[in-house]
Amino acid sequence: MIDVDHNTQQSSGKIFQQDCKKDLSAAVAAFTQAIKLNPKAEEPYYHRANAYAAMGNYQAAVTDYTEVIRQNTGRLGFSSGTYWNRARAYEKLGEKQKAISDLTQLIGKNKSSNADEYLLRANLYKASGNKESAIADYKIAEKLLQQYADGVFDTGMMDTRYQQMLDQVRNELSNMGVAVTVPKTTTGTILHTIAKTEVERALNLARLQSQHPIVKNFDAQLQDLYKQLVNTQPQVDQKVVKNLIANAAYEKIDNLKIERSPTVGRSPSQLLTKYTLDSPIIGVIDSQKSELESLIRRNKF
C-alpha cells in the first residue's frame, strides 16, 4: 500500500528545497553584481557569504567572510557575525583549529557573554582531543546559561531552548568526569513561580472577594516567594519580575479569548454551545480577563 501522505510530504519537501536553491542562487548573483559595481563595499560580501553557507558551499563562504574581515571598517557591525559564521563554515569543512581561532577572536579579552560561542569552542576542543580546554569552556557556558535562566540578561534569554542547552552541558560535563551541582531552587524557578501565582491569584480574584481565604492563601504564597527572591543569587532587576508576570498574564488572556470566542478553529466553542452570553460562566471569564488586564497594567513600566 502506498503511503500517500508520506510521498506527498517528500514531494513538497523537494519542491521547497528547489525553490530555496533558486532563491539562494539568485541572491548570490545579485550580490556578485553588487560586488562588481563596488568591490570595496563589505556588505555584499557578507550577504553573499551567508547565501553560500546556506547552499552548503562553505569554502566560497569562507572566502567571502575573509574578505569582509580583511576590509572591515567597523561601520556596519559585521565583525562579530562574520567571525561566528566563518567559524561555523570552518567547522563544516573540518578545519577545527581555524574555527577555534575565530571563536577565540570573537570571545575576546573582555570575555563574551554569549554561551553559544563557548559551547561551539568547547565542542571543537573536545573533538580535537583538548579535554582540559573543552571542560573550561563548558563550565563557562554552564554559568552563562544558568544566568540566562535566572533572568540576569532580562527575560529575552529565559527561553526553554537555553534550559535544554543547560541540561545538555551539565550532562556533557558529567560524562567527562566533572562533578556538577544542580541547585534545587534557582532565581529563575522562583521568578516563574511568582508569575504563575500572580496569574492564578488574578483568576480567583475575578470570582472571589479579596479577603476570601483562597485569595489570602495566594497572598501568603506571594509574600513568601518575594522574600525568597530577595535572598537569591543572582539578584534580578524588578523589570524582569514585572515582565514575566505581564507575559504570563498575556498568555492566559489569549487562552481565555480562544475559550470565549464563538469558534475554536473550525468548530463551535464548547462554552458557547452550552451557555448563552449572559451566563454566569461567561461572565466569570470576562471578569478574569479584566483582572488579568489590571495585573498587566500594574506590571508595566
mmCIF file of C-alpha atoms in Angstrom:
data_model
loop_
_atom_site.group_PDB
_atom_site.id
_atom_site.type_symbol
_atom_site.label_atom_id
_atom_site.label_comp_id
_atom_site.label_asym_id
_atom_site.label_seq_id
_atom_site.Cartn_x
_atom_site.Cartn_y
_atom_site.Cartn_z
ATOM 1 C CA MET A 1 0.000 0.000 0.000
ATOM 2 C CA ILE A 2 1.340 3.423 -0.964
ATOM 3 C CA ASP A 3 1.803 5.887 1.887
ATOM 4 C CA VAL A 4 0.245 8.880 0.129
ATOM 5 C CA ASP A 5 0.847 11.438 2.858
ATOM 6 C CA HIS A 6 4.494 10.471 3.216
ATOM 7 C CA ASN A 7 5.100 10.656 -0.553
ATOM 8 C CA THR A 8 3.275 13.985 -0.743
ATOM 9 C CA GLN A 9 5.437 15.387 2.068
ATOM 10 C CA GLN A 10 8.595 14.182 0.322
ATOM 11 C CA SER A 11 7.490 15.773 -2.943
ATOM 12 C CA SER A 12 6.605 19.045 -1.201
ATOM 13 C CA GLY A 13 9.942 19.000 0.585
ATOM 14 C CA LYS A 14 11.852 18.576 -2.680
ATOM 15 C CA ILE A 15 9.934 21.425 -4.303
ATOM 16 C CA PHE A 16 10.635 23.641 -1.281
ATOM 17 C CA GLN A 17 14.348 22.807 -1.409
ATOM 18 C CA GLN A 18 14.448 23.539 -5.135
ATOM 19 C CA ASP A 19 12.749 26.892 -4.576
ATOM 20 C CA CYS A 20 15.221 27.731 -1.806
ATOM 21 C CA LYS A 21 18.162 26.864 -4.042
ATOM 22 C CA LYS A 22 16.743 29.080 -6.778
ATOM 23 C CA ASP A 23 16.312 31.946 -4.333
ATOM 24 C CA LEU A 24 19.832 31.487 -2.952
ATOM 25 C CA SER A 25 21.331 31.296 -6.432
ATOM 26 C CA ALA A 26 19.507 34.495 -7.361
ATOM 27 C CA ALA A 27 20.822 36.116 -4.159
ATOM 28 C CA VAL A 28 24.394 35.082 -4.987
ATOM 29 C CA ALA A 29 24.018 36.518 -8.489
ATOM 30 C CA ALA A 30 22.622 39.804 -7.138
ATOM 31 C CA PHE A 31 25.401 40.224 -4.561
ATOM 32 C CA THR A 32 28.027 39.284 -7.151
ATOM 33 C CA GLN A 33 26.743 42.092 -9.351
ATOM 34 C CA ALA A 34 26.857 44.495 -6.387
ATOM 35 C CA ILE A 35 30.479 43.491 -5.713
ATOM 36 C CA LYS A 36 31.403 44.166 -9.357
ATOM 37 C CA LEU A 37 29.908 47.629 -9.070
ATOM 38 C CA ASN A 38 31.739 48.354 -5.786
ATOM 39 C CA PRO A 39 34.447 45.811 -4.830
ATOM 40 C CA LYS A 40 35.338 47.784 -1.705
ATOM 41 C CA ALA A 41 31.881 47.522 -0.139
ATOM 42 C CA GLU A 42 31.942 44.845 2.567
ATOM 43 C CA GLU A 43 28.174 44.342 2.872
ATOM 44 C CA PRO A 44 27.636 42.404 -0.410
ATOM 45 C CA TYR A 45 30.492 40.038 0.515
ATOM 46 C CA TYR A 46 28.866 39.360 3.880
ATOM 47 C CA HIS A 47 25.444 38.612 2.418
ATOM 48 C CA ARG A 48 26.884 36.532 -0.429
ATOM 49 C CA ALA A 49 28.858 34.530 2.125
ATOM 50 C CA ASN A 50 25.647 33.839 4.064
ATOM 51 C CA ALA A 51 23.951 32.693 0.854
ATOM 52 C CA TYR A 52 26.885 30.417 0.014
ATOM 53 C CA ALA A 53 26.780 28.944 3.539
ATOM 54 C CA ALA A 54 23.031 28.307 3.243
ATOM 55 C CA MET A 55 23.714 26.494 -0.042
ATOM 56 C CA GLY A 56 26.393 24.355 1.608
ATOM 57 C CA ASN A 57 29.242 25.950 -0.343
ATOM 58 C CA TYR A 58 31.327 26.540 2.776
ATOM 59 C CA GLN A 59 34.630 27.150 1.009
ATOM 60 C CA ALA A 60 33.141 30.020 -1.015
ATOM 61 C CA ALA A 61 31.540 31.311 2.167
ATOM 62 C CA VAL A 62 34.903 31.313 3.958
ATOM 63 C CA THR A 63 36.470 33.248 1.086
ATOM 64 C CA ASP A 64 33.817 35.969 1.296
ATOM 65 C CA TYR A 65 33.838 36.127 5.118
ATOM 66 C CA THR A 66 37.613 36.512 4.974
ATOM 67 C CA GLU A 67 37.208 39.436 2.579
ATOM 68 C CA VAL A 68 34.751 41.101 4.973
ATOM 69 C CA ILE A 69 37.267 40.735 7.810
ATOM 70 C CA ARG A 70 40.126 41.979 5.595
ATOM 71 C CA GLN A 71 38.369 45.213 4.674
ATOM 72 C CA ASN A 72 36.214 45.574 7.794
ATOM 73 C CA THR A 73 35.676 49.255 8.589
ATOM 74 C CA GLY A 74 33.605 48.605 11.712
ATOM 75 C CA ARG A 75 30.903 50.934 10.383
ATOM 76 C CA LEU A 76 28.349 48.283 9.533
ATOM 77 C CA GLY A 77 28.714 45.976 12.535
ATOM 78 C CA PHE A 78 29.512 42.813 10.585
ATOM 79 C CA SER A 79 32.592 41.879 12.592
ATOM 80 C CA SER A 80 31.085 39.574 15.235
ATOM 81 C CA GLY A 81 28.650 37.968 12.811
ATOM 82 C CA THR A 82 31.440 37.332 10.323
ATOM 83 C CA TYR A 83 33.752 35.622 12.812
ATOM 84 C CA TRP A 84 30.877 33.474 14.103
ATOM 85 C CA ASN A 85 29.691 32.488 10.632
ATOM 86 C CA ARG A 86 33.210 31.794 9.396
ATOM 87 C CA ALA A 87 33.839 29.622 12.460
ATOM 88 C CA ARG A 88 30.705 27.617 11.615
ATOM 89 C CA ALA A 89 31.849 27.304 7.998
ATOM 90 C CA TYR A 90 35.313 26.123 9.109
ATOM 91 C CA GLU A 91 33.595 23.622 11.403
ATOM 92 C CA LYS A 92 31.642 22.226 8.433
ATOM 93 C CA LEU A 93 34.892 21.974 6.461
ATOM 94 C CA GLY A 94 36.540 20.058 9.304
ATOM 95 C CA GLU A 95 39.076 22.819 9.957
ATOM 96 C CA LYS A 96 38.732 22.766 13.739
ATOM 97 C CA GLN A 97 41.755 24.882 14.658
ATOM 98 C CA LYS A 98 40.742 27.684 12.328
ATOM 99 C CA ALA A 99 37.228 27.595 13.781
ATOM 100 C CA ILE A 100 38.661 27.714 17.312
ATOM 101 C CA SER A 101 40.838 30.682 16.326
ATOM 102 C CA ASP A 102 37.813 32.616 15.046
ATOM 103 C CA LEU A 103 35.815 31.859 18.192
ATOM 104 C CA THR A 104 38.740 32.963 20.372
ATOM 105 C CA GLN A 105 38.847 36.212 18.428
ATOM 106 C CA LEU A 106 35.092 36.569 18.901
ATOM 107 C CA ILE A 107 35.137 35.869 22.645
ATOM 108 C CA GLY A 108 37.969 38.366 23.040
ATOM 109 C CA LYS A 109 39.872 39.594 26.058
ATOM 110 C CA ASN A 110 36.738 41.014 27.674
ATOM 111 C CA LYS A 111 35.093 37.593 27.616
ATOM 112 C CA SER A 112 31.843 37.341 25.689
ATOM 113 C CA SER A 113 28.534 36.653 27.452
ATOM 114 C CA ASN A 114 27.336 34.529 24.521
ATOM 115 C CA ALA A 115 27.027 30.912 25.679
ATOM 116 C CA ASP A 116 26.803 29.640 22.079
ATOM 117 C CA GLU A 117 30.356 30.783 21.382
ATOM 118 C CA TYR A 118 31.780 28.897 24.373
ATOM 119 C CA LEU A 119 29.698 25.823 23.566
ATOM 120 C CA LEU A 120 30.899 25.620 19.982
ATOM 121 C CA ARG A 121 34.518 26.147 21.002
ATOM 122 C CA ALA A 122 34.130 23.509 23.746
ATOM 123 C CA ASN A 123 32.778 21.018 21.197
ATOM 124 C CA LEU A 124 35.690 21.753 18.871
ATOM 125 C CA TYR A 125 38.246 21.440 21.688
ATOM 126 C CA LYS A 126 36.683 18.117 22.658
ATOM 127 C CA ALA A 127 36.737 16.861 19.058
ATOM 128 C CA SER A 128 40.403 17.930 18.843
ATOM 129 C CA GLY A 129 41.282 15.945 21.973
ATOM 130 C CA ASN A 130 41.872 19.009 24.151
ATOM 131 C CA LYS A 131 39.773 17.842 27.124
ATOM 132 C CA GLU A 132 41.046 20.466 29.589
ATOM 133 C CA SER A 133 40.116 23.416 27.365
ATOM 134 C CA ALA A 134 36.784 21.789 26.492
ATOM 135 C CA ILE A 135 35.877 21.431 30.181
ATOM 136 C CA ALA A 136 36.865 25.053 30.869
ATOM 137 C CA ASP A 137 34.554 26.311 28.096
ATOM 138 C CA TYR A 138 31.699 24.000 29.097
ATOM 139 C CA LYS A 139 31.924 25.394 32.651
ATOM 140 C CA ILE A 140 31.713 28.985 31.397
ATOM 141 C CA ALA A 141 28.776 28.049 29.171
ATOM 142 C CA GLU A 142 27.034 26.395 32.129
ATOM 143 C CA LYS A 143 27.438 29.523 34.244
ATOM 144 C CA LEU A 144 26.122 31.786 31.470
ATOM 145 C CA LEU A 145 23.159 29.516 30.704
ATOM 146 C CA GLN A 146 22.196 29.462 34.379
ATOM 147 C CA GLN A 147 22.328 33.259 34.352
ATOM 148 C CA TYR A 148 20.076 33.270 31.287
ATOM 149 C CA ALA A 149 17.587 31.049 33.147
ATOM 150 C CA ASP A 150 17.796 33.337 36.186
ATOM 151 C CA GLY A 151 16.884 36.458 34.223
ATOM 152 C CA VAL A 152 20.264 38.170 34.615
ATOM 153 C CA PHE A 153 20.125 39.223 30.960
ATOM 154 C CA ASP A 154 16.408 40.153 31.099
ATOM 155 C CA THR A 155 13.516 37.905 30.092
ATOM 156 C CA GLY A 156 14.609 37.585 26.458
ATOM 157 C CA MET A 157 17.131 34.892 27.411
ATOM 158 C CA MET A 158 14.771 32.958 29.719
ATOM 159 C CA ASP A 159 13.866 30.626 26.881
ATOM 160 C CA THR A 160 13.251 26.883 27.134
ATOM 161 C CA ARG A 161 15.942 26.393 24.480
ATOM 162 C CA TYR A 162 18.573 27.656 26.894
ATOM 163 C CA GLN A 163 17.293 25.441 29.709
ATOM 164 C CA GLN A 164 17.641 22.443 27.382
ATOM 165 C CA MET A 165 21.155 23.581 26.495
ATOM 166 C CA LEU A 166 21.971 23.921 30.199
ATOM 167 C CA ASP A 167 20.841 20.344 30.848
ATOM 168 C CA GLN A 168 22.933 19.122 27.907
ATOM 169 C CA VAL A 169 26.043 20.979 29.095
ATOM 170 C CA ARG A 170 25.709 19.542 32.603
ATOM 171 C CA ASN A 171 25.298 16.090 31.127
ATOM 172 C CA GLU A 172 28.394 16.646 28.956
ATOM 173 C CA LEU A 173 30.463 17.750 31.950
ATOM 174 C CA SER A 174 29.252 14.775 33.961
ATOM 175 C CA ASN A 175 30.224 12.399 31.151
ATOM 176 C CA MET A 176 33.694 13.987 31.149
ATOM 177 C CA GLY A 177 34.106 13.205 34.846
ATOM 178 C CA VAL A 178 33.315 16.655 36.214
ATOM 179 C CA ALA A 179 31.146 16.835 39.335
ATOM 180 C CA VAL A 180 28.112 19.013 38.601
ATOM 181 C CA THR A 181 25.961 20.501 41.339
ATOM 182 C CA VAL A 182 22.438 21.341 40.233
ATOM 183 C CA PRO A 183 20.772 23.883 42.562
ATOM 184 C CA LYS A 184 17.396 22.766 43.938
ATOM 185 C CA THR A 185 15.961 26.271 43.886
ATOM 186 C CA THR A 186 17.154 28.959 41.499
ATOM 187 C CA THR A 187 16.269 32.575 40.893
ATOM 188 C CA GLY A 188 14.649 31.503 37.623
ATOM 189 C CA THR A 189 12.347 28.927 39.210
ATOM 190 C CA ILE A 190 11.208 31.441 41.831
ATOM 191 C CA LEU A 191 10.546 34.055 39.138
ATOM 192 C CA HIS A 192 8.418 31.671 37.080
ATOM 193 C CA THR A 193 6.526 30.552 40.206
ATOM 194 C CA ILE A 194 5.805 34.183 41.094
ATOM 195 C CA ALA A 195 4.421 34.866 37.608
ATOM 196 C CA LYS A 196 2.239 31.748 37.691
ATOM 197 C CA THR A 197 0.958 32.527 41.202
ATOM 198 C CA GLU A 198 0.160 36.155 40.328
ATOM 199 C CA VAL A 199 -1.924 34.950 37.383
ATOM 200 C CA GLU A 200 -3.718 32.329 39.498
ATOM 201 C CA ARG A 201 -4.481 34.973 42.132
ATOM 202 C CA ALA A 202 -5.979 37.272 39.472
ATOM 203 C CA LEU A 203 -8.140 34.443 38.107
ATOM 204 C CA ASN A 204 -9.510 33.687 41.567
ATOM 205 C CA LEU A 205 -9.999 37.350 42.395
ATOM 206 C CA ALA A 206 -12.405 37.537 39.446
ATOM 207 C CA ARG A 207 -14.907 35.385 41.337
ATOM 208 C CA LEU A 208 -13.956 35.898 44.986
ATOM 209 C CA GLN A 209 -13.537 38.826 47.373
ATOM 210 C CA SER A 210 -10.001 39.951 48.210
ATOM 211 C CA GLN A 211 -10.481 38.777 51.821
ATOM 212 C CA HIS A 212 -11.575 35.285 50.814
ATOM 213 C CA PRO A 213 -9.329 32.532 52.313
ATOM 214 C CA ILE A 214 -8.324 31.274 48.846
ATOM 215 C CA VAL A 215 -7.168 34.735 47.739
ATOM 216 C CA LYS A 216 -5.445 35.299 51.107
ATOM 217 C CA ASN A 217 -3.630 31.996 50.612
ATOM 218 C CA PHE A 218 -2.275 33.261 47.283
ATOM 219 C CA ASP A 219 -1.234 36.484 49.028
ATOM 220 C CA ALA A 220 0.712 34.479 51.613
ATOM 221 C CA GLN A 221 2.385 32.390 48.908
ATOM 222 C CA LEU A 222 3.418 35.514 47.011
ATOM 223 C CA GLN A 223 4.743 37.168 50.145
ATOM 224 C CA ASP A 224 6.928 34.125 50.808
ATOM 225 C CA LEU A 225 8.093 33.944 47.177
ATOM 226 C CA TYR A 226 9.101 37.604 47.091
ATOM 227 C CA LYS A 227 11.048 37.088 50.341
ATOM 228 C CA GLN A 228 12.843 34.129 48.745
ATOM 229 C CA LEU A 229 13.628 36.229 45.687
ATOM 230 C CA VAL A 230 15.350 38.877 47.829
ATOM 231 C CA ASN A 231 17.719 36.213 49.162
ATOM 232 C CA THR A 232 18.552 34.540 45.852
ATOM 233 C CA GLN A 233 21.751 34.884 43.893
ATOM 234 C CA PRO A 234 21.995 36.457 41.444
ATOM 235 C CA GLN A 235 19.745 39.427 42.161
ATOM 236 C CA VAL A 236 17.472 40.459 39.305
ATOM 237 C CA ASP A 237 16.056 43.765 38.164
ATOM 238 C CA GLN A 238 12.420 44.382 39.104
ATOM 239 C CA LYS A 239 11.752 44.874 35.409
ATOM 240 C CA VAL A 240 12.418 41.158 34.884
ATOM 241 C CA VAL A 241 9.846 40.210 37.527
ATOM 242 C CA LYS A 242 7.244 42.551 36.083
ATOM 243 C CA ASN A 243 7.857 41.422 32.502
ATOM 244 C CA LEU A 244 7.417 37.765 33.436
ATOM 245 C CA ILE A 245 4.155 38.486 35.252
ATOM 246 C CA ALA A 246 2.815 40.549 32.354
ATOM 247 C CA ASN A 247 3.848 37.899 29.799
ATOM 248 C CA ALA A 248 2.151 35.138 31.807
ATOM 249 C CA ALA A 249 -0.994 37.268 32.042
ATOM 250 C CA TYR A 250 -0.986 37.959 28.293
ATOM 251 C CA GLU A 251 -0.641 34.235 27.587
ATOM 252 C CA LYS A 252 -3.591 33.419 29.856
ATOM 253 C CA ILE A 253 -5.709 36.155 28.247
ATOM 254 C CA ASP A 254 -5.013 34.615 24.830
ATOM 255 C CA ASN A 255 -6.249 31.255 26.151
ATOM 256 C CA LEU A 256 -9.381 32.856 27.584
ATOM 257 C CA LYS A 257 -10.086 34.580 24.273
ATOM 258 C CA ILE A 258 -9.934 31.238 22.481
ATOM 259 C CA GLU A 259 -12.184 29.677 25.108
ATOM 260 C CA ARG A 260 -14.598 32.612 24.892
ATOM 261 C CA SER A 261 -14.649 33.006 21.095
ATOM 262 C CA PRO A 262 -17.629 31.752 19.024
ATOM 263 C CA THR A 263 -15.411 29.193 17.272
ATOM 264 C CA VAL A 264 -12.225 27.311 18.103
ATOM 265 C CA GLY A 265 -10.530 26.535 14.809
ATOM 266 C CA ARG A 266 -13.424 25.436 12.616
ATOM 267 C CA SER A 267 -15.532 24.033 15.459
ATOM 268 C CA PRO A 268 -18.032 25.945 17.604
ATOM 269 C CA SER A 269 -16.735 26.945 21.037
ATOM 270 C CA GLN A 270 -17.776 24.321 23.622
ATOM 271 C CA LEU A 271 -18.624 27.045 26.124
ATOM 272 C CA LEU A 272 -20.956 28.888 23.774
ATOM 273 C CA THR A 273 -22.671 25.669 22.713
ATOM 274 C CA LYS A 274 -23.550 25.060 26.373
ATOM 275 C CA TYR A 275 -24.054 28.593 27.683
ATOM 276 C CA THR A 276 -25.548 31.860 26.485
ATOM 277 C CA LEU A 277 -23.591 35.118 26.503
ATOM 278 C CA ASP A 278 -25.382 36.263 29.648
ATOM 279 C CA SER A 279 -24.491 33.064 31.526
ATOM 280 C CA PRO A 280 -22.548 33.460 34.817
ATOM 281 C CA ILE A 281 -19.861 31.136 33.402
ATOM 282 C CA ILE A 282 -19.212 33.513 30.515
ATOM 283 C CA GLY A 283 -19.340 36.423 32.962
ATOM 284 C CA VAL A 284 -16.589 34.844 35.068
ATOM 285 C CA ILE A 285 -14.330 34.518 32.025
ATOM 286 C CA ASP A 286 -14.902 38.176 31.170
ATOM 287 C CA SER A 287 -14.120 39.148 34.783
ATOM 288 C CA GLN A 288 -10.963 37.046 34.717
ATOM 289 C CA LYS A 289 -9.837 38.782 31.551
ATOM 290 C CA SER A 290 -10.421 42.169 33.237
ATOM 291 C CA GLU A 291 -8.417 41.122 36.319
ATOM 292 C CA LEU A 292 -5.544 39.934 34.138
ATOM 293 C CA GLU A 293 -5.565 43.202 32.214
ATOM 294 C CA SER A 294 -5.388 45.035 35.547
ATOM 295 C CA LEU A 295 -2.450 42.829 36.556
ATOM 296 C CA ILE A 296 -0.677 43.730 33.310
ATOM 297 C CA ARG A 297 -1.222 47.456 33.909
ATOM 298 C CA ARG A 298 0.274 47.145 37.406
ATOM 299 C CA ASN A 299 3.357 45.478 35.974
ATOM 300 C CA LYS A 300 4.070 47.938 33.169
ATOM 301 C CA PHE A 301 6.903 50.412 33.468
#
